[in-house]
Amino acid sequence: DAGVIQSPRHEVTEMGQEVTLRCKPISGHDYLFWYRQTMMRGLELLIYFNNNVPIDDSGMPEDRFSAKMPNASFSTLKIQPSEPRDSAVYFCASSSSSRGAKGYTFGSGTRLTVV
Amino acid sequence: ELKVEQNPLFLSMQEGKNYTIYCNYSTTSDRLYWYRQDPGKSLESLFVLLSNGAVKQEGRLMASLDTKARLSTLHITAAVHDLSATYFCATAGRGGATNKLIFGTGTLLAVQP
C-alpha cells in the first residue's frame, strides 16, 4: 500500500495565482480529510468527505477555498486567488469507517508558500 | 464544539527522565488518538485508544484513556534523544460527525543528552 499520496510536495506561487493541491487516498478508505497546519493555528480541519460527498466544510476559511472529490481515488483543494496568509502545510488524510480503530493515515503534505 | 487541549506545550527533558503529557477534551468521546510529528514530516500514528481505561504501550511510550475525566495521558519512560518530536492527541467526539478528528495544540518534546 503506497499510503496517502499528495502532490506537489512544495509549491511556491505569487499572490493572486490559482493553486491546486492533489490527494490520492488509500484504496478502500471512504473518508478523506484536508487539514492545514501553521505555527499560529496548529492543525485545522478544513473539510472532509465521506464516499466522495462533502460532509463538513465549516473549516474552509473563505470562498477562495474549494475542494472536490470527483471519485474515490482523487481529491483536490483549490485556492483562487491565493494570498500570503494561505502559506502553510496542507495535509490530506484518509480513513475507513469499517476500520476506524486503525486511525487516520496522513499524506506527506504540501508546503505552500505564497509570495 | 469539541475542543482538545494539551499541556505542556513545550517540554525539555534530560535523557533517562520520566514525564507525562496531558490531553483534555471538552465533549464525550470514546476514541482518542496519539500522533508523532518530526520536523518537516507528516503525522505518524502512535496509539489508538478505544475505551475507558484503555492502556497501550510501545517501547518507552505508554498512553492511557479516562473517558469519564475526558483525559488521556502519554507517559514517557527513561527518555532518549530519538523521542524528540511534536506529539499530538486527537479525538472525534461521539455521535453525529464522529469521524471529524480534532487535534490538540501539540507538545514539542526536546530530549537533551
Coordinates of N, CA and C in Angstrom, one line a residue:
Chain A
D1 N 0.9 -1.2 0.0 CA 0.0 0.0 0.0 C 0.9 1.2 0.0
A2 N 0.7 2.1 -0.9 CA 1.5 3.3 -1.1 C 1.2 4.4 -0.1
G3 N 0.1 4.2 0.7 CA -0.3 5.3 1.6 C -1.0 6.4 0.9
V4 N -1.3 7.5 1.6 CA -1.9 8.6 1.1 C -0.9 9.4 0.3
I5 N -1.2 9.7 -0.9 CA -0.2 10.4 -1.8 C -0.7 11.8 -2.1
Q6 N 0.2 12.8 -1.8 CA -0.1 14.2 -2.1 C 0.9 14.8 -3.1
S7 N 0.4 15.7 -3.9 CA 1.2 16.4 -4.8 C 0.7 17.8 -5.0
P8 N 1.6 18.8 -5.3 CA 3.1 18.6 -5.2 C 3.6 18.6 -3.7
R9 N 4.8 18.3 -3.5 CA 5.4 18.4 -2.1 C 5.6 19.8 -1.7
H10 N 6.0 20.6 -2.7 CA 6.3 22.0 -2.4 C 5.7 22.8 -3.5
E11 N 5.1 24.0 -3.2 CA 4.5 24.9 -4.2 C 4.8 26.3 -3.7
V12 N 5.5 27.0 -4.6 CA 5.7 28.5 -4.4 C 4.9 29.2 -5.5
T13 N 4.1 30.1 -5.1 CA 3.3 30.9 -6.1 C 3.2 32.3 -5.7
E14 N 2.8 33.1 -6.7 CA 2.7 34.5 -6.4 C 1.2 34.8 -6.0
M15 N 1.1 35.8 -5.2 CA -0.2 36.3 -4.7 C -1.1 36.5 -5.9
G16 N -2.3 36.0 -5.8 CA -3.3 36.2 -6.8 C -3.4 35.0 -7.8
Q17 N -2.4 34.1 -7.8 CA -2.5 33.0 -8.6 C -3.4 31.9 -8.1
E18 N -3.8 31.0 -8.9 CA -4.6 29.8 -8.5 C -3.6 28.7 -8.1
V19 N -4.0 28.0 -7.0 CA -3.2 26.9 -6.6 C -4.1 25.7 -6.5
T20 N -3.6 24.5 -6.9 CA -4.4 23.3 -6.8 C -3.5 22.2 -6.1
L21 N -4.0 21.7 -5.0 CA -3.3 20.6 -4.3 C -4.1 19.3 -4.6
R22 N -3.3 18.3 -4.7 CA -3.9 17.0 -5.0 C -3.7 15.9 -4.0
C23 N -4.6 15.0 -3.9 CA -4.5 13.9 -2.9 C -5.1 12.6 -3.5
K24 N -4.4 11.5 -3.3 CA -4.9 10.2 -3.6 C -5.0 9.4 -2.3
P25 N -6.2 9.1 -1.8 CA -6.3 8.4 -0.6 C -6.0 6.9 -0.7
I26 N -5.9 6.2 0.4 CA -5.6 4.8 0.4 C -6.9 4.1 -0.1
S27 N -6.6 3.2 -1.0 CA -7.7 2.4 -1.7 C -8.5 1.7 -0.6
G28 N -9.9 1.9 -0.8 CA -10.8 1.3 0.2 C -11.2 2.2 1.3
H29 N -10.5 3.3 1.5 CA -10.9 4.2 2.5 C -12.0 5.1 2.0
D30 N -13.1 5.3 2.9 CA -14.2 6.0 2.5 C -14.3 7.4 3.0
Y31 N -13.3 7.8 3.9 CA -13.3 9.2 4.4 C -12.0 9.8 3.9
L32 N -12.1 11.1 3.6 CA -11.0 11.9 3.2 C -11.1 13.2 3.8
F33 N -9.9 13.7 4.4 CA -9.8 14.9 5.1 C -8.8 15.8 4.6
W34 N -9.0 17.1 4.6 CA -8.0 18.1 4.3 C -7.7 18.9 5.6
Y35 N -6.5 19.0 6.0 CA -6.0 19.8 7.1 C -5.0 20.8 6.7
R36 N -5.0 21.9 7.4 CA -4.0 22.9 7.2 C -3.2 23.1 8.5
Q37 N -1.8 23.2 8.4 CA -1.0 23.3 9.6 C -0.2 24.6 9.5
T38 N -0.3 25.4 10.5 CA 0.5 26.6 10.7 C 1.0 26.7 12.1
M39 N 2.1 27.5 12.3 CA 2.6 27.7 13.7 C 1.5 28.3 14.6
M40 N 0.8 29.3 14.0 CA -0.1 30.1 14.8 C -1.4 29.3 15.1
R41 N -1.9 28.5 14.2 CA -3.2 28.0 14.4 C -3.2 26.4 14.6
G42 N -2.0 25.9 14.5 CA -1.9 24.4 14.6 C -2.5 23.7 13.5
L43 N -3.1 22.5 13.8 CA -3.7 21.7 12.7 C -5.2 22.0 12.7
E44 N -5.7 22.5 11.6 CA -7.1 22.8 11.4 C -7.7 21.9 10.4
L45 N -8.9 21.4 10.7 CA -9.6 20.6 9.7 C -10.4 21.6 8.8
L46 N -10.1 21.5 7.5 CA -10.7 22.4 6.5 C -12.1 21.8 6.0
I47 N -12.0 20.5 5.6 CA -13.2 19.9 5.0 C -13.0 18.4 5.1
Y48 N -14.1 17.6 5.1 CA -13.9 16.2 4.9 C -15.1 15.6 4.1
F49 N -14.8 14.5 3.5 CA -15.7 13.8 2.5 C -16.0 12.4 3.1
N50 N -17.1 11.9 2.8 CA -17.5 10.5 3.0 C -18.1 10.0 1.7
N51 N -17.5 8.9 1.2 CA -18.0 8.4 -0.1 C -18.1 9.5 -1.1
N52 N -17.0 10.3 -1.2 CA -16.9 11.4 -2.2 C -17.8 12.6 -2.0
V53 N -18.6 12.6 -1.0 CA -19.6 13.6 -0.7 C -19.0 14.5 0.4
P54 N -19.0 15.8 0.2 CA -18.5 16.7 1.3 C -19.5 16.7 2.4
I55 N -19.0 16.4 3.6 CA -19.9 16.3 4.8 C -19.8 17.6 5.6
D56 N -18.6 18.2 5.8 CA -18.5 19.3 6.7 C -17.4 20.2 6.1
D57 N -17.8 21.4 5.7 CA -16.7 22.3 5.1 C -16.7 23.6 6.0
S58 N -17.1 23.4 7.2 CA -17.1 24.6 8.1 C -15.7 25.2 8.4
G59 N -14.7 24.4 8.2 CA -13.3 24.9 8.4 C -12.7 25.6 7.3
M60 N -13.4 25.6 6.1 CA -12.8 26.3 5.0 C -12.8 27.8 5.3
P61 N -11.7 28.4 5.2 CA -11.6 29.8 5.7 C -12.4 30.8 4.9
E62 N -12.6 30.7 3.7 CA -13.4 31.6 2.9 C -13.6 31.1 1.5
D63 N -14.4 31.9 0.8 CA -14.8 31.4 -0.6 C -13.7 31.2 -1.5
R64 N -12.5 31.7 -1.2 CA -11.4 31.5 -2.1 C -10.9 30.0 -2.1
F65 N -11.4 29.3 -1.1 CA -11.0 27.8 -1.0 C -12.2 27.0 -1.5
S66 N -11.8 26.0 -2.2 CA -12.8 25.0 -2.6 C -12.2 23.6 -2.7
A67 N -13.0 22.6 -2.5 CA -12.4 21.2 -2.5 C -13.4 20.3 -3.3
K68 N -12.9 19.4 -4.0 CA -13.7 18.4 -4.7 C -13.2 17.0 -4.6
M69 N -14.1 16.1 -4.8 CA -13.7 14.7 -4.8 C -14.5 14.0 -5.8
P70 N -14.0 14.0 -7.1 CA -14.8 13.5 -8.2 C -14.9 12.0 -8.2
N71 N -14.0 11.3 -7.5 CA -14.1 9.9 -7.4 C -13.4 9.4 -6.1
A72 N -13.5 8.1 -5.9 CA -12.9 7.6 -4.6 C -11.4 7.6 -4.5
S73 N -10.8 7.9 -5.6 CA -9.3 7.9 -5.6 C -8.6 9.2 -5.8
F74 N -9.4 10.3 -5.7 CA -8.8 11.6 -6.1 C -9.6 12.7 -5.4
S75 N -8.8 13.7 -4.9 CA -9.4 14.9 -4.3 C -8.5 16.1 -4.6
T76 N -9.1 17.2 -4.8 CA -8.3 18.4 -5.0 C -8.8 19.5 -4.0
L77 N -7.8 20.3 -3.6 CA -8.1 21.5 -2.8 C -7.6 22.7 -3.6
K78 N -8.4 23.6 -3.9 CA -8.0 24.8 -4.8 C -8.2 26.1 -4.0
I79 N -7.2 26.9 -4.2 CA -7.2 28.3 -3.7 C -7.1 29.3 -4.8
Q80 N -8.1 30.1 -4.9 CA -8.2 31.1 -6.0 C -8.9 32.3 -5.6
P81 N -8.3 33.5 -5.5 CA -6.9 33.7 -5.7 C -6.1 33.5 -4.4
S82 N -4.9 33.1 -4.5 CA -4.1 32.8 -3.3 C -3.5 34.1 -2.7
E83 N -3.3 34.1 -1.4 CA -2.8 35.2 -0.6 C -1.7 34.7 0.3
P84 N -0.8 35.6 0.7 CA 0.4 35.2 1.5 C -0.1 34.5 2.8
R85 N -1.2 34.9 3.4 CA -1.7 34.2 4.6 C -2.1 32.8 4.4
D86 N -2.2 32.4 3.2 CA -2.5 31.0 2.9 C -1.3 30.1 3.0
S87 N -0.1 30.7 3.2 CA 1.1 29.9 3.3 C 1.0 29.0 4.5
A88 N 1.2 27.7 4.3 CA 1.0 26.7 5.3 C 1.4 25.3 4.7
V89 N 1.3 24.3 5.6 CA 1.4 22.9 5.1 C 0.0 22.4 5.1
Y90 N -0.3 21.8 3.9 CA -1.7 21.2 3.8 C -1.5 19.7 3.7
F91 N -2.3 19.1 4.7 CA -2.2 17.6 4.7 C -3.6 17.0 4.3
C92 N -3.5 15.9 3.6 CA -4.6 15.1 3.3 C -4.5 13.9 4.1
A93 N -5.6 13.4 4.6 CA -5.7 12.1 5.4 C -6.9 11.3 4.9
S94 N -6.8 10.0 5.1 CA -7.9 9.2 4.8 C -8.1 8.1 5.9
S95 N -9.3 7.6 6.0 CA -9.6 6.6 7.0 C -10.8 5.8 6.5
S96 N -11.0 4.6 7.1 CA -12.1 3.7 6.8 C -13.1 3.6 7.9
S97 N -14.4 3.7 7.6 CA -15.4 3.6 8.6 C -15.4 2.2 9.2
S98 N -15.0 1.2 8.4 CA -15.0 -0.1 8.9 C -13.8 -0.5 9.7
R99 N -12.8 0.4 9.6 CA -11.6 0.1 10.4 C -11.2 1.4 11.1
G100 N -12.2 2.0 11.7 CA -11.9 3.3 12.4 C -10.9 3.1 13.5
A101 N -10.8 2.0 14.1 CA -9.8 1.7 15.1 C -8.4 1.9 14.6
K102 N -8.2 1.8 13.3 CA -6.8 2.0 12.8 C -6.4 3.4 12.7
G103 N -7.3 4.3 12.9 CA -7.0 5.7 12.9 C -7.0 6.3 11.5
Y104 N -6.3 7.4 11.4 CA -6.3 8.2 10.1 C -4.9 8.2 9.6
T105 N -4.7 7.9 8.3 CA -3.4 7.9 7.7 C -3.2 9.2 7.0
F106 N -2.1 9.9 7.3 CA -1.8 11.2 6.7 C -0.8 11.1 5.5
G107 N -1.0 11.9 4.5 CA 0.0 12.1 3.4 C 1.2 12.9 3.9
S108 N 2.1 13.0 3.0 CA 3.4 13.7 3.3 C 3.2 15.2 3.4
G109 N 2.1 15.7 2.9 CA 1.8 17.2 3.0 C 2.3 17.9 1.8
T110 N 1.7 19.1 1.5 CA 2.1 20.0 0.5 C 2.5 21.3 1.3
R111 N 3.7 21.8 1.1 CA 4.2 23.0 1.7 C 3.9 24.1 0.7
L112 N 3.0 25.0 1.0 CA 2.6 26.1 0.1 C 3.2 27.4 0.6
T113 N 3.8 28.1 -0.3 CA 4.4 29.4 0.0 C 3.8 30.4 -1.0
V114 N 3.1 31.4 -0.5 CA 2.5 32.4 -1.4 C 3.3 33.7 -1.2
V115 N 3.9 34.2 -2.2 CA 4.8 35.4 -2.1 C 4.1 36.6 -2.8
Chain B
E1 N -19.0 22.7 20.7 CA -17.9 22.5 19.9 C -16.8 21.7 20.6
L2 N -16.3 20.7 19.9 CA -15.2 19.9 20.5 C -13.9 20.7 20.6
K3 N -13.3 20.7 21.8 CA -12.0 21.4 21.9 C -11.1 20.4 22.6
V4 N -9.8 20.4 22.1 CA -8.8 19.5 22.7 C -7.6 20.3 23.1
E5 N -7.2 20.1 24.4 CA -6.1 20.9 24.9 C -5.0 20.0 25.4
Q6 N -3.8 20.4 25.1 CA -2.6 19.6 25.6 C -1.8 20.5 26.5
N7 N -1.1 19.8 27.4 CA -0.1 20.5 28.2 C 0.9 19.5 28.7
P8 N 2.2 20.0 28.7 CA 2.6 21.3 28.4 C 2.7 21.5 26.9
L9 N 2.9 22.7 26.4 CA 3.1 23.0 25.0 C 4.5 22.7 24.6
F10 N 5.4 22.8 25.5 CA 6.9 22.6 25.3 C 7.4 21.8 26.5
L11 N 8.2 20.8 26.2 CA 8.8 20.0 27.3 C 10.3 19.7 26.9
S12 N 11.2 20.3 27.8 CA 12.6 19.9 27.6 C 13.0 19.0 28.8
M13 N 13.5 17.9 28.4 CA 13.8 16.9 29.5 C 15.1 16.3 29.2
Q14 N 15.7 15.7 30.2 CA 17.0 15.1 30.1 C 16.8 13.6 29.8
E15 N 17.8 13.1 29.1 CA 17.7 11.6 28.8 C 17.6 10.9 30.1
G16 N 16.9 9.8 30.1 CA 16.7 9.0 31.3 C 15.6 9.4 32.3
K17 N 15.0 10.6 32.0 CA 14.0 11.0 32.9 C 12.6 10.6 32.4
N18 N 11.6 10.6 33.4 CA 10.3 10.3 33.0 C 9.4 11.6 33.0
Y19 N 8.4 11.6 32.1 CA 7.5 12.7 32.1 C 6.2 12.3 31.5
T20 N 5.1 13.1 31.7 CA 3.8 12.8 31.2 C 3.2 14.0 30.5
I21 N 2.6 13.8 29.3 CA 1.9 14.8 28.5 C 0.4 14.5 28.7
Y22 N -0.3 15.6 29.0 CA -1.7 15.5 29.3 C -2.6 16.0 28.1
C23 N -3.7 15.4 27.9 CA -4.6 15.7 26.8 C -6.1 15.8 27.4
N24 N -6.7 16.9 27.4 CA -8.1 17.1 27.8 C -8.9 17.4 26.6
Y25 N -10.2 16.9 26.6 CA -11.1 17.2 25.6 C -12.4 17.6 26.2
S26 N -13.2 18.4 25.4 CA -14.4 19.0 26.0 C -15.7 18.3 26.0
T27 N -15.8 17.4 25.0 CA -17.1 16.7 24.9 C -16.9 15.2 25.0
T28 N -18.0 14.4 25.2 CA -17.9 13.0 25.3 C -17.2 12.4 24.0
S29 N -16.3 11.5 24.3 CA -15.7 10.8 23.2 C -15.2 9.4 23.6
D30 N -15.3 8.4 22.7 CA -14.8 7.1 23.1 C -13.6 6.7 22.2
R31 N -13.0 7.6 21.6 CA -11.8 7.3 20.8 C -10.8 8.4 21.0
L32 N -9.6 8.1 21.2 CA -8.5 9.1 21.4 C -7.3 8.6 20.6
Y33 N -6.7 9.5 19.9 CA -5.5 9.1 19.1 C -4.3 9.9 19.5
W34 N -3.1 9.3 19.4 CA -1.9 10.0 19.6 C -1.0 9.9 18.3
Y35 N -0.5 11.0 18.0 CA 0.4 11.1 16.8 C 1.7 11.7 17.1
R36 N 2.7 11.3 16.3 CA 4.0 11.9 16.4 C 4.3 12.6 15.1
Q37 N 5.0 13.8 15.2 CA 5.4 14.5 14.0 C 6.8 15.0 14.2
D38 N 7.7 14.5 13.3 CA 9.1 15.0 13.3 C 9.1 16.3 12.4
P39 N 10.1 17.2 12.7 CA 10.2 18.4 11.9 C 10.2 18.2 10.4
G40 N 9.3 18.9 9.8 CA 9.2 18.9 8.3 C 8.5 17.6 7.8
K41 N 8.0 16.8 8.7 CA 7.4 15.5 8.3 C 6.0 15.4 8.5
S42 N 5.4 14.3 8.1 CA 3.9 14.1 8.3 C 3.6 13.6 9.7
L43 N 2.4 13.3 9.9 CA 2.0 12.7 11.2 C 2.0 11.2 11.2
E44 N 2.6 10.6 12.2 CA 2.7 9.2 12.3 C 1.8 8.7 13.5
S45 N 0.9 7.8 13.2 CA 0.1 7.3 14.3 C 0.8 6.5 15.3
L46 N 0.6 6.8 16.6 CA 1.3 6.1 17.7 C 0.3 5.1 18.4
F47 N -0.8 5.7 18.8 CA -1.7 4.8 19.6 C -3.2 5.2 19.2
V48 N -4.0 4.2 19.3 CA -5.5 4.4 19.2 C -6.1 3.8 20.5
L49 N -6.8 4.6 21.2 CA -7.4 4.2 22.5 C -8.9 4.2 22.3
L50 N -9.6 3.1 22.5 CA -11.0 3.0 22.1 C -11.9 2.8 23.3
S51 N -11.5 2.7 24.5 CA -12.4 2.6 25.6 C -11.9 3.1 26.9
N52 N -12.8 3.3 27.8 CA -12.4 3.8 29.1 C -11.4 2.9 29.8
G53 N -10.3 3.4 30.3 CA -9.3 2.5 31.0 C -8.3 1.9 30.0
A54 N -8.5 2.2 28.7 CA -7.5 1.6 27.8 C -6.1 2.1 28.0
V55 N -5.2 1.1 27.9 CA -3.8 1.4 28.1 C -3.0 0.7 27.0
K56 N -2.1 1.5 26.3 CA -1.3 0.9 25.3 C 0.1 1.3 25.5
Q57 N 1.1 0.4 25.2 CA 2.5 0.7 25.4 C 3.3 0.3 24.1
E58 N 4.2 1.1 23.8 CA 5.1 0.8 22.7 C 6.5 1.4 23.1
G59 N 7.4 0.5 23.4 CA 8.7 1.0 23.8 C 8.7 1.8 25.1
R60 N 9.2 3.0 25.0 CA 9.2 3.9 26.2 C 8.0 4.8 26.3
L61 N 7.0 4.6 25.4 CA 5.8 5.4 25.5 C 4.6 4.5 25.9
M62 N 3.8 5.1 26.8 CA 2.6 4.5 27.2 C 1.4 5.5 27.2
A63 N 0.3 5.1 26.6 CA -0.8 6.0 26.6 C -2.0 5.4 27.3
S64 N -2.8 6.2 27.9 CA -4.0 5.8 28.7 C -5.1 6.7 28.4
L65 N -6.4 6.2 28.7 CA -7.6 7.0 28.4 C -8.5 6.8 29.6
D66 N -9.0 8.0 30.1 CA -10.1 8.0 31.1 C -11.2 8.8 30.5
T67 N -12.2 8.1 30.0 CA -13.3 8.8 29.3 C -14.2 9.6 30.2
K68 N -14.2 9.2 31.5 CA -15.1 9.9 32.4 C -14.5 11.3 32.8
A69 N -13.2 11.3 32.9 CA -12.5 12.6 33.1 C -12.1 13.3 31.9
R70 N -12.4 12.7 30.7 CA -12.1 13.3 29.4 C -10.6 13.6 29.4
L71 N -9.8 12.7 29.7 CA -8.4 12.9 29.8 C -7.6 11.7 29.3
S72 N -6.6 12.0 28.5 CA -5.6 11.0 28.1 C -4.2 11.4 28.5
T73 N -3.4 10.5 28.8 CA -2.0 10.8 29.1 C -1.1 10.0 28.2
L74 N 0.1 10.6 27.9 CA 1.2 9.9 27.2 C 2.4 10.0 28.1
H75 N 2.8 8.9 28.6 CA 3.9 8.8 29.6 C 5.1 8.4 28.9
I76 N 6.2 9.1 29.2 CA 7.5 8.8 28.6 C 8.4 8.3 29.7
T77 N 8.9 7.1 29.5 CA 9.8 6.5 30.5 C 11.2 6.5 30.0
A78 N 12.1 6.9 30.8 CA 13.6 6.9 30.5 C 13.8 7.5 29.1
A79 N 13.5 8.8 29.0 CA 13.6 9.4 27.6 C 14.9 9.2 27.0
V80 N 14.9 9.1 25.7 CA 16.1 9.1 24.8 C 15.9 10.2 23.7
H81 N 17.1 10.6 23.2 CA 17.0 11.7 22.2 C 16.1 11.4 21.0
D82 N 16.0 10.1 20.6 CA 15.2 9.8 19.5 C 13.7 10.1 19.7
L83 N 13.3 10.3 20.9 CA 11.9 10.6 21.1 C 11.6 12.1 20.9
S84 N 12.6 12.9 20.7 CA 12.4 14.3 20.4 C 11.5 14.5 19.2
A85 N 10.4 15.2 19.3 CA 9.4 15.3 18.3 C 8.2 16.2 18.8
T86 N 7.2 16.4 18.0 CA 6.0 17.0 18.5 C 4.9 15.9 18.6
Y87 N 4.3 15.9 19.7 CA 3.2 14.9 19.9 C 1.9 15.5 20.0
F88 N 0.9 14.9 19.2 CA -0.4 15.4 19.2 C -1.4 14.4 19.7
C89 N -2.4 14.8 20.4 CA -3.5 14.0 20.7 C -4.7 14.5 19.8
A90 N -5.7 13.6 19.5 CA -6.8 14.0 18.7 C -8.0 13.1 19.1
T91 N -9.2 13.7 19.0 CA -10.4 12.9 19.2 C -11.5 13.3 18.3
A92 N -12.5 12.4 18.1 CA -13.5 12.7 17.2 C -14.9 12.9 17.8
G93 N -15.0 12.9 19.1 CA -16.3 13.1 19.7 C -17.1 11.8 19.6
R94 N -18.3 11.9 19.9 CA -19.3 10.8 19.8 C -20.6 11.3 19.2
G95 N -21.1 10.5 18.4 CA -22.4 10.8 17.7 C -22.2 11.9 16.6
G96 N -23.1 11.9 15.7 CA -23.0 12.9 14.7 C -21.8 12.7 13.8
A97 N -21.0 13.7 13.6 CA -19.8 13.6 12.8 C -18.7 12.9 13.6
T98 N -18.8 11.7 13.9 CA -17.8 11.0 14.7 C -16.5 10.8 14.0
N99 N -16.4 11.1 12.8 CA -15.1 10.9 12.1 C -14.4 12.3 11.9
K100 N -14.9 13.3 12.5 CA -14.3 14.6 12.4 C -13.2 14.7 13.5
L101 N -12.0 14.4 13.1 CA -10.9 14.4 14.0 C -10.4 15.8 14.3
I102 N -10.4 16.1 15.6 CA -9.9 17.4 16.0 C -8.6 17.2 16.9
F103 N -7.6 18.0 16.6 CA -6.3 17.9 17.2 C -6.1 18.9 18.3
G104 N -5.3 18.4 19.3 CA -4.8 19.3 20.3 C -3.7 20.2 19.7
T105 N -3.2 21.1 20.6 CA -2.2 22.1 20.2 C -0.8 21.5 19.9
G106 N -0.6 20.3 20.4 CA 0.7 19.6 20.2 C 1.6 19.9 21.4
T107 N 2.5 19.0 21.7 CA 3.6 19.2 22.7 C 4.9 18.9 22.1
L108 N 5.7 20.0 22.0 CA 7.1 19.8 21.5 C 8.0 19.3 22.5
L109 N 8.5 18.1 22.3 CA 9.4 17.4 23.3 C 10.8 17.5 22.8
A110 N 11.7 18.0 23.6 CA 13.1 18.1 23.3 C 13.8 17.3 24.4
V111 N 14.5 16.2 24.0 CA 15.2 15.4 25.0 C 16.7 15.7 24.8
Q112 N 17.2 16.2 25.9 CA 18.6 16.7 25.9 C 19.5 15.6 26.5
P113 N 20.7 15.4 25.8 CA 21.6 14.4 26.3 C 22.2 14.7 27.7

